[in-house]
Structures are given as structure tokens and as C-alpha cells.
Amino acid sequence: MELKRQITLGQYVPGKSILHTLDPRIKLLSSLILMVVVFLIHSVTGYLVMLGVLMILVFLSRIPVRYFINGLKPILMLLVLTVSLQVFFTKGTSEPLFQWWIVKVYQEGLVAAVFILLRLVLLVFSSSLLTLTTSPMRLTSAIEFILKPFSYLGLPTSEISMMMTIALRFIPTILEETDRLIKAQSSRGAEFETGNLFKRLQGLIPILVPLFISSFRRADDLAIAMESRCFQVGIKRTQMHPLVFRSVDFLSFGLFLTILLLIVLFF
Amino acid sequence: MFRTRRLVLIGLLVAFSIVLETSFAVPIIPAAPYLLYSPGDLPILFIAYLFGFAPGLIAVGIKAVVFVLIRPPDPVPLYGLLMHFLASSAFVSVFYFFSRKKKVFHVVLGLALGTLARALVMVPANIFLTPYYLSTIQAPPGWTMEQYVSSVRKSIWPVVIPFNLIHSGANSVLFFLMKLALGDRLSSYLFKKDIH
């Protein structure tokens, strides 16, 4: 049994482009607005213009396009299925462009297929643009900032942010440990991919128990290490690299919003 | 609510939950191979069992957000995030409410009712949210919202309810077996004092 190797910490590609250096809060907000705008546009032309804008952003990020195309791989089946459904099941009003046996392809079907393909590609590209240019730790800081108003309602926002940081930091470590345990159990003849669900669950126990125990042990060690460095829950924490808005962040955000507004108005 | 060791352990168990969610996902309903079972809720159940309702619910939220951050991009990430949060929080909340006394009977009752709660919550969640997801990806094409709603309604009994019952039922069995296997270690952890 091989663990899925695609669990990398985000898809972050380190770099020094203007998109990398922009404030993560601005990028997160822009990404969300971009996704909303994708749903506001109802024409292929509008989507093509948006794709053009996104390609400019991809160019500015200085990240090879293949990284963005790789982001489409996990939804390749969904793309193929959705596009095929549009092409073969959309009924047209005019004569079919192509006809073979019961298969009829209409112009409306092709247009609908291009439309939905562009919509899905735009949605994936807009979230890729965020995760490829922003490290998970900076994204966590952005989420902590967004959650800050809720601290007045009693939500422990800085604790939530710390837990998120710990979770992100330890995913690779736990993944490696799980992989090692699976290999150790497999070498003793354990089967993880055969049998019914109950058999598989039984097979998981010898892996889960040591993982839980090591989590408890690691939590003790890490807590002692943190407290010996004067970490305390409930007191205001400072950051080594605090997030600071710069004028370039506001300028970029303003320009981006203007472009999106123009696209929505004209398409 | 949190002390350092609790905070660290919750962070680690969330990481563990994400590893389980992504590494051990298997389809269980042949009619819906896109719905995957994974034991990802198991560490979250332990968080609720050890530390209470609020930490359990916060852990569900953190898991859903971190999951979106680390997974390959999804065309509609908010849909997955929301469904994930609703399913796990229904299960964990009801489980915590009934198993507070930590007796075997109460734990079993909490697991059984939590399983039912998840299945029940996911019925309206699917009826209200999934049609929007389907219309976003337009599958099948050219359908009206009423048609998407009706197709989701048709899948409630054969797909949604059995999937959620099997998913949470399997996690309940695992939780119970794990609780027996961990035994004293868990109870000693419950009463361990924090440094601060």
C-alpha cells in the first residue's frame, strides 16, 4: 500500500515575484472575489477575457504554466465527464454539426462544453494562483487576521491559528511515520487492500494505535519545548514576520477589482 | 479552554486526521464511486471525547480549512468545505453530548446517535447544496435547478443515507476498538495535569 504522495504542503512554489510578495490577506480576498466573478459571467467571451487576465497573473507569478496545468489533473475525470455530457447530450435547435448512429453533436453543445470547460479551468486556476504563490503559514496568518473580529465573541483565534500551524507543520511527519508503520506491518504479512470494509478496519488498528500513542508522546515533548521558550496560552503573541499592508497591496487590489468590474459590466 | 499540551495535541490530531482522510480513502457505494470512506473523523472523535464539545467543533473547522489549503485545487472549494464541516460536526456534536459521562453504554449510545445524526444532517445539506454544485459544473447539461434538485432527491435513499450510515458506523466501530486498545493510556491522559 503506497500512501498518496500528492499530499504536499499546499502547492506552494517559493519565489520573489510581485504575486509572491503581495499580502496574503489581499490575495485571499482577491481569490474569493475572482471565484464569485466567475459565476457572474455567462458568456464564453467573458470567460476568454478572464482567462487572458489570469494568464497575465500567471506570467507575473513567474511560475511555469505546467504547475497550473498540474492542478487540473485531480479533476481531469470531472472535466472529461462534464465536457462529454455537454457535447453529446445538449440538444440543439439547428441541424447537427456531426451525426453518427444515435450520436448527434450540435453547435449549442460545443459552445456549452467550451463554456463549462473555461468555467472549471478558471475556478481551478484562481485557487491555484493563491496556493502556488502563498505559503500555508502565511495563509494561516491571513486566516487568523480574518478570524480576529470573532475573538470579541470569545473565539480563541490565536489558539486556532497556532493549532492550524501545528497541523500544517506535522502533516509530513505523521505521513512519513504512517508510511513506515504500513511498510513494517506489510513486511509481517498484513493486508490493507483486500477483504471487506470490516476486515480492512481491523487491519488498520495495528497502525492507528502506535500513531495515536506517538501523537500523545509528541504532544508532551512539543508542549514542554514550547513552554520552556515561554509560550503561554491566552497571552498576546507576537510574530517574527508580522503581516503589514503596503501601498503596493492596495494598488494591486484596486487595479484587480477595476479590471474584474469592467469584465462583469461588459460581458 | 486550552492549555499548551491540549492545544498541541489537538493540532497533532488534526494533522493525523488529514493524513488518514487522504491516505485511506476507499469507495464504499458502487453506485457512487466518488463518495469515499476514510477514518479521518477518528482523531476528531478522540478530541471531543478527551477535551469536550468546543475543542471538537474547532478541530472539525480547522481540519476542513487545512484540507482545502493542502489539497489540489477544487473547482468549488467552499462546497467541499461546508459539506465536510456539516457532516463531521453533526457526528462529533451528538457523540459528545451523549458520551460525556464516559461510561461504555454512553459512549456506544453517543456513537450510534452520532451516526444517525450525520446521516440526517446530510439529507437536507445535500438537497439544498448539491444542486448548486451540480449546476456549477452543469452535470447533466441544460437542466433547470428543479431537475438538479429532483435528481439529488432521488439519490437520498440509495446513496446519501447508506453512505453516511456506513461512513460513521465504520468510524464508530474503529473508535470503540481504538478506545479498548488504548485503554489506560487514554484515561491517564484525561487526568494528566498541564504545566500551566
XYZ file of C-alpha atoms in Angstrom:
463
model
C 0.000 0.000 0.000
C 1.503 3.305 -1.068
C 0.435 6.491 0.626
C -0.684 9.240 -1.692
C 2.387 11.253 -2.466
C 0.461 14.277 -3.660
C -0.056 15.448 -0.091
C 2.415 18.252 -0.263
C 2.003 21.285 1.924
C -0.189 23.169 -0.462
C 1.249 23.539 -3.905
C 3.435 26.459 -2.836
C 6.291 27.268 -5.199
C 8.737 29.640 -3.469
C 9.640 32.759 -5.441
C 10.174 36.514 -5.338
C 7.626 37.676 -7.915
C 5.236 40.545 -7.215
C 2.456 37.995 -6.595
C 4.597 36.146 -4.051
C 5.334 39.327 -2.108
C 1.736 40.610 -2.027
C -0.033 40.478 1.329
C -1.733 37.064 1.800
C -4.921 38.749 3.102
C -5.229 40.700 -0.144
C -4.566 37.548 -2.171
C -7.118 35.510 -0.223
C -9.775 38.186 -0.654
C -8.931 38.624 -4.355
C -9.190 34.872 -4.907
C -12.635 34.750 -3.320
C -13.815 37.745 -5.395
C -12.397 36.114 -8.534
C -14.388 32.940 -7.845
C -17.585 34.950 -7.339
C -16.955 36.860 -10.595
C -16.555 33.545 -12.473
C -20.170 32.783 -11.538
C -21.391 36.247 -12.529
C -20.215 35.896 -16.130
C -22.441 33.999 -18.536
C -20.609 34.242 -21.862
C -17.691 32.399 -23.431
C -16.194 35.768 -24.499
C -16.251 36.987 -20.883
C -14.502 33.807 -19.775
C -11.872 34.163 -22.516
C -11.131 37.728 -21.344
C -10.883 36.467 -17.748
C -8.556 33.694 -18.882
C -6.412 36.378 -20.536
C -6.269 38.332 -17.250
C -5.379 35.152 -15.342
C -2.643 34.303 -17.854
C -1.126 37.762 -17.236
C -1.195 36.997 -13.491
C 0.389 33.574 -14.157
C 3.117 35.345 -16.134
C 3.629 37.854 -13.299
C 3.923 34.997 -10.780
C 6.904 33.622 -12.764
C 5.676 30.105 -12.028
C 5.794 27.727 -15.028
C 2.322 27.150 -16.535
C 2.754 23.390 -16.055
C 2.239 23.852 -12.299
C -1.187 25.350 -13.019
C -1.996 22.610 -15.532
C -0.955 20.012 -12.920
C -3.677 21.486 -10.722
C -6.197 20.286 -13.300
C -5.026 16.656 -13.091
C -7.074 15.736 -9.984
C -10.246 16.954 -11.704
C -9.374 15.543 -15.124
C -12.090 12.892 -14.882
C -14.638 15.534 -13.870
C -13.541 17.722 -16.805
C -13.773 14.874 -19.332
C -17.150 13.747 -17.978
C -18.656 17.234 -17.861
C -17.401 18.235 -21.314
C -18.581 14.929 -22.836
C -22.027 15.389 -21.253
C -22.296 18.873 -22.753
C -21.136 17.768 -26.218
C -23.280 14.647 -26.530
C -26.385 15.471 -24.505
C -27.100 19.115 -25.302
C -29.986 19.310 -27.756
C -29.712 21.982 -30.430
C -32.344 23.799 -32.429
C -30.475 23.771 -35.756
C -29.086 20.899 -37.850
C -26.459 18.758 -36.027
C -22.809 19.507 -36.897
C -21.961 15.824 -36.624
C -24.140 12.743 -36.661
C -23.299 9.053 -36.278
C -25.846 6.398 -35.285
C -27.634 7.891 -32.245
C -24.840 10.358 -31.524
C -25.629 13.937 -32.516
C -23.359 16.901 -31.855
C -24.946 20.355 -32.042
C -23.287 23.756 -32.110
C -25.031 24.586 -28.816
C -23.405 21.508 -27.252
C -19.932 22.581 -28.315
C -20.487 26.119 -27.016
C -21.808 24.739 -23.706
C -18.774 22.400 -23.474
C -16.301 25.266 -24.038
C -18.231 27.404 -21.525
C -18.162 24.810 -18.748
C -14.544 23.847 -19.505
C -13.482 27.503 -19.199
C -15.513 27.930 -16.003
C -13.843 24.934 -14.320
C -10.362 25.903 -15.563
C -10.844 29.485 -14.303
C -12.024 28.271 -10.889
C -9.070 25.905 -10.516
C -6.559 28.485 -11.817
C -7.824 31.140 -9.401
C -7.378 28.884 -6.363
C -4.037 27.617 -7.762
C -2.811 31.188 -8.115
C -3.379 31.661 -4.388
C -1.870 28.386 -3.161
C 1.073 28.398 -5.587
C 2.218 31.885 -4.584
C 1.403 31.839 -0.844
C 2.978 29.551 1.741
C 0.478 27.720 4.010
C 1.965 29.511 7.023
C 1.249 32.940 5.500
C -2.224 31.745 4.553
C -2.746 30.696 8.166
C -1.713 34.202 9.270
C -4.241 35.637 6.803
C -6.973 33.366 8.187
C -6.027 34.420 11.738
C -6.470 38.063 10.685
C -9.873 37.316 9.139
C -10.960 35.458 12.285
C -9.778 38.278 14.605
C -13.208 40.004 14.911
C -14.626 36.721 16.240
C -12.240 36.889 19.207
C -14.572 39.558 20.659
C -17.265 36.859 20.674
C -14.991 34.568 22.674
C -13.500 32.502 19.836
C -9.854 31.671 20.691
C -8.499 32.906 17.335
C -4.781 32.922 18.141
C -5.073 29.394 19.581
C -6.913 28.273 16.446
C -4.158 29.776 14.328
C -1.489 28.013 16.418
C -3.319 24.663 16.071
C -3.585 25.208 12.319
C 0.149 25.944 12.134
C 0.978 22.811 14.163
C -1.331 20.711 11.949
C 0.281 22.027 8.756
C 3.792 21.556 10.170
C 3.219 17.963 11.303
C 1.311 16.521 8.334
C 4.557 15.436 6.552
C 5.993 13.981 9.789
C 2.859 11.940 10.541
C 2.613 10.896 6.889
C 6.172 9.602 6.987
C 5.507 7.757 10.240
C 2.321 6.214 8.809
C 4.226 5.107 5.725
C 6.915 3.487 7.881
C 4.316 1.661 10.004
C 2.476 0.391 6.921
C 5.717 -0.956 5.473
C 6.632 -2.568 8.804
C 3.210 -4.238 9.077
C 3.224 -5.274 5.399
C 6.603 -6.969 5.857
C 4.927 -9.031 8.608
C 2.240 -10.093 6.147
C -0.502 -7.569 6.983
C -3.036 -6.899 4.213
C -4.591 -3.472 3.855
C -6.188 -3.580 0.443
C -8.091 -6.850 0.475
C -11.241 -8.057 2.200
C -14.443 -6.271 3.100
C -14.621 -2.958 4.933
C -14.650 -4.591 8.388
C -11.528 -6.661 7.562
C -9.786 -3.508 6.348
C -10.752 -1.643 9.504
C -9.330 -4.468 11.609
C -6.116 -4.219 9.619
C -5.877 -0.520 10.416
C -5.825 -0.997 14.205
C -2.124 -2.075 14.413
C -1.253 1.121 12.537
C -3.591 3.505 14.307
C -2.675 2.519 17.887
C 1.066 3.353 17.619
C 0.207 6.527 15.691
C -2.101 7.702 18.467
C 0.446 6.867 21.151
C 3.208 8.677 19.288
C 0.888 11.703 18.880
C 0.350 11.794 22.655
C 4.090 11.478 23.256
C 4.960 14.081 20.635
C 2.376 16.478 22.102
C 4.074 16.180 25.507
C 7.532 16.830 24.043
C 6.379 19.734 21.900
C 4.399 21.340 24.738
C 7.435 21.176 27.034
C 9.653 22.627 24.293
C 7.149 25.456 23.694
C 6.668 26.244 27.355
C 10.399 26.228 28.019
C 10.509 29.015 25.404
C 7.896 30.936 27.429
C 4.908 30.048 25.250
C 1.674 30.510 27.161
C -1.880 30.070 26.031
C -4.099 33.133 26.334
C -1.463 35.853 26.238
C -0.876 38.050 23.199
C 1.654 36.519 20.810
C 4.000 38.442 18.586
C 5.098 37.250 15.150
C 8.561 37.023 13.674
C 7.217 38.206 10.317
C 4.065 40.232 11.032
C 1.728 40.957 8.127
C 1.881 44.605 7.095
C -0.230 46.221 4.356
C 1.886 48.185 1.872
C 0.752 50.690 -0.711
C 1.536 48.178 -3.492
C -1.006 45.792 -1.921
C -3.787 48.387 -2.063
C -2.786 49.490 -5.568
C -2.768 45.916 -6.907
C -6.098 45.167 -5.211
C -7.672 48.335 -6.640
C -6.406 47.585 -10.148
C -7.579 43.977 -9.921
C -11.054 44.997 -8.723
C -11.358 47.590 -11.515
C -10.464 45.010 -14.183
C -12.958 42.494 -12.759
C -15.670 45.164 -12.566
C -15.095 46.095 -16.215
C -15.309 42.433 -17.245
C -18.586 41.995 -15.330
C -20.036 45.199 -16.810
C -19.099 44.498 -20.415
C -19.547 40.720 -20.590
C -10.354 26.242 27.347
C -6.899 25.377 26.017
C -3.670 24.659 27.770
C -0.428 24.186 25.871
C -0.483 20.396 25.846
C -4.126 20.262 24.794
C -3.547 22.830 22.094
C -0.546 20.906 20.725
C -2.332 17.557 20.899
C -5.372 18.945 19.055
C -3.079 20.342 16.331
C -1.322 16.975 16.018
C -4.576 15.004 15.956
C -5.944 17.313 13.240
C -2.779 16.610 11.215
C -3.292 12.889 11.870
C -6.910 13.195 10.767
C -5.885 14.823 7.477
C -3.301 12.088 6.836
C -5.999 9.436 7.422
C -8.515 11.322 5.274
C -6.189 11.482 2.296
C -4.321 8.179 2.656
C -7.020 5.641 3.431
C -9.910 6.826 1.263
C -11.881 3.971 -0.343
C -15.190 3.988 -2.277
C -17.936 2.070 -0.453
C -21.077 2.600 -2.558
C -20.653 1.071 -6.033
C -23.312 3.438 -7.447
C -21.339 6.462 -6.236
C -17.595 5.779 -6.547
C -16.882 9.488 -5.918
C -18.053 9.172 -2.305
C -15.077 7.902 -0.327
C -14.894 6.405 3.145
C -11.927 7.379 5.290
C -11.248 7.100 9.025
C -10.445 10.850 9.154
C -13.136 11.566 11.772
C -11.498 9.174 14.253
C -8.923 11.614 15.739
C -11.637 14.304 15.886
C -13.859 11.951 17.911
C -10.964 11.484 20.328
C -10.531 15.263 20.609
C -14.235 15.640 21.511
C -14.036 12.655 23.887
C -10.927 13.944 25.680
C -11.421 17.702 25.643
C -15.092 18.436 25.051
C -17.571 19.902 22.600
C -15.946 23.247 21.677
C -12.448 21.816 21.014
C -14.088 19.036 18.959
C -16.020 21.520 16.851
C -12.992 23.808 16.445
C -10.937 20.779 15.348
C -13.589 19.952 12.708
C -13.357 23.541 11.407
C -9.540 23.571 11.363
C -9.479 20.236 9.585
C -11.898 21.442 6.902
C -9.854 24.616 6.265
C -6.426 22.917 6.293
C -7.838 20.243 3.996
C -8.788 22.898 1.442
C -5.355 24.545 1.782
C -3.298 21.412 1.172
C -5.373 19.511 -1.359
C -5.111 20.016 -5.100
C -7.422 22.852 -6.148
C -11.115 22.099 -6.290
C -13.387 23.976 -8.717
C -15.822 24.729 -5.896
C -13.751 24.501 -2.675
C -16.437 26.069 -0.479
C -18.896 23.265 -1.284
C -16.478 20.570 -0.089
C -15.503 22.615 2.954
C -19.108 23.168 4.003
C -20.248 19.558 3.423
C -17.211 18.266 5.290
C -17.867 20.607 8.210
C -21.583 19.784 8.406
C -21.057 16.012 8.270
C -18.269 15.843 10.847
C -19.717 18.441 13.216
C -23.108 16.686 13.344
C -21.433 13.373 14.172
C -18.981 14.801 16.723
C -21.518 17.084 18.469
C -24.117 14.382 19.056
C -21.419 11.881 20.048
C -20.024 14.319 22.629
C -23.446 15.202 24.018
C -24.302 11.574 24.816
C -20.854 10.285 25.814
C -19.947 12.996 28.340
C -20.190 10.524 31.227
C -17.522 8.365 29.541
C -19.264 5.090 30.543
C -19.231 2.345 27.911
C -23.023 2.484 27.483
C -22.974 6.252 26.962
C -20.085 6.053 24.506
C -21.898 3.383 22.457
C -25.126 5.415 22.581
C -23.227 8.558 21.522
C -21.601 6.744 18.609
C -24.923 5.237 17.451
C -26.829 8.518 17.681
C -23.921 10.458 16.182
C -24.011 8.098 13.200
C -27.747 8.712 12.768
C -27.298 12.475 13.215
C -24.716 12.649 10.439
C -26.994 10.754 8.055
C -29.941 13.010 8.983
C -27.996 16.273 8.638
C -26.579 15.272 5.271
C -30.067 14.762 3.788
C -31.091 18.467 3.840
C -27.457 19.516 3.245
C -27.447 17.518 0.001
C -30.910 18.675 -1.036
C -30.017 22.351 -0.546
C -26.327 22.484 -1.527
C -25.591 19.711 -4.034
C -27.955 21.070 -6.745
C -25.900 24.307 -6.731
C -22.695 22.281 -7.112
C -24.197 20.252 -9.969
C -25.443 23.384 -11.701
C -21.954 24.915 -11.359
C -20.389 22.039 -13.246
C -23.590 21.654 -15.322
C -23.823 17.895 -14.993
C -26.109 16.871 -16.687
C -26.201 19.802 -19.135
C -29.100 22.133 -19.768
C -31.019 21.096 -16.667
C -33.051 23.523 -14.602
C -32.440 23.862 -10.855
C -35.654 21.864 -10.214
C -34.256 18.976 -12.246
C -30.980 19.019 -10.283
C -32.933 19.098 -7.003
C -35.107 16.201 -8.142
C -32.060 14.111 -9.177
C -30.437 14.752 -5.759
C -33.717 13.820 -4.024
C -33.739 10.524 -5.933
C -30.233 9.714 -4.662
C -31.065 10.306 -0.972
C -32.219 6.744 -0.126
C -29.939 4.712 -2.405
C -26.751 6.802 -1.945
C -26.676 9.614 0.646
C -28.198 7.817 3.646
C -26.367 4.457 3.196
C -23.048 6.222 2.558
C -23.279 8.369 5.679
C -24.501 5.476 7.842
C -21.671 3.196 6.666
C -19.093 6.006 6.938
C -19.953 6.991 10.501
C -20.795 3.409 11.508
C -17.332 2.234 10.437
C -15.691 5.139 12.267
C -17.756 4.334 15.356
C -16.570 0.709 15.308
C -12.984 1.917 14.867
C -13.358 4.429 17.709
C -14.654 1.752 20.030
C -11.891 -0.707 19.115
C -9.275 2.043 19.464
C -10.671 3.102 22.835
C -10.353 -0.509 24.043
C -6.846 -0.799 22.601
C -5.638 2.493 24.082
C -7.410 1.792 27.384
C -5.446 3.140 30.357
C -3.355 5.470 28.227
C -6.466 7.467 27.381
C -7.748 7.662 30.934
C -4.312 8.637 32.250
C -4.229 11.387 29.613
C -7.623 12.627 30.734
C -6.357 13.304 34.242
C -2.845 14.470 33.378
C -2.130 17.951 34.671
C -0.897 20.739 32.435
C 2.231 22.642 33.319
C 0.407 25.986 33.186
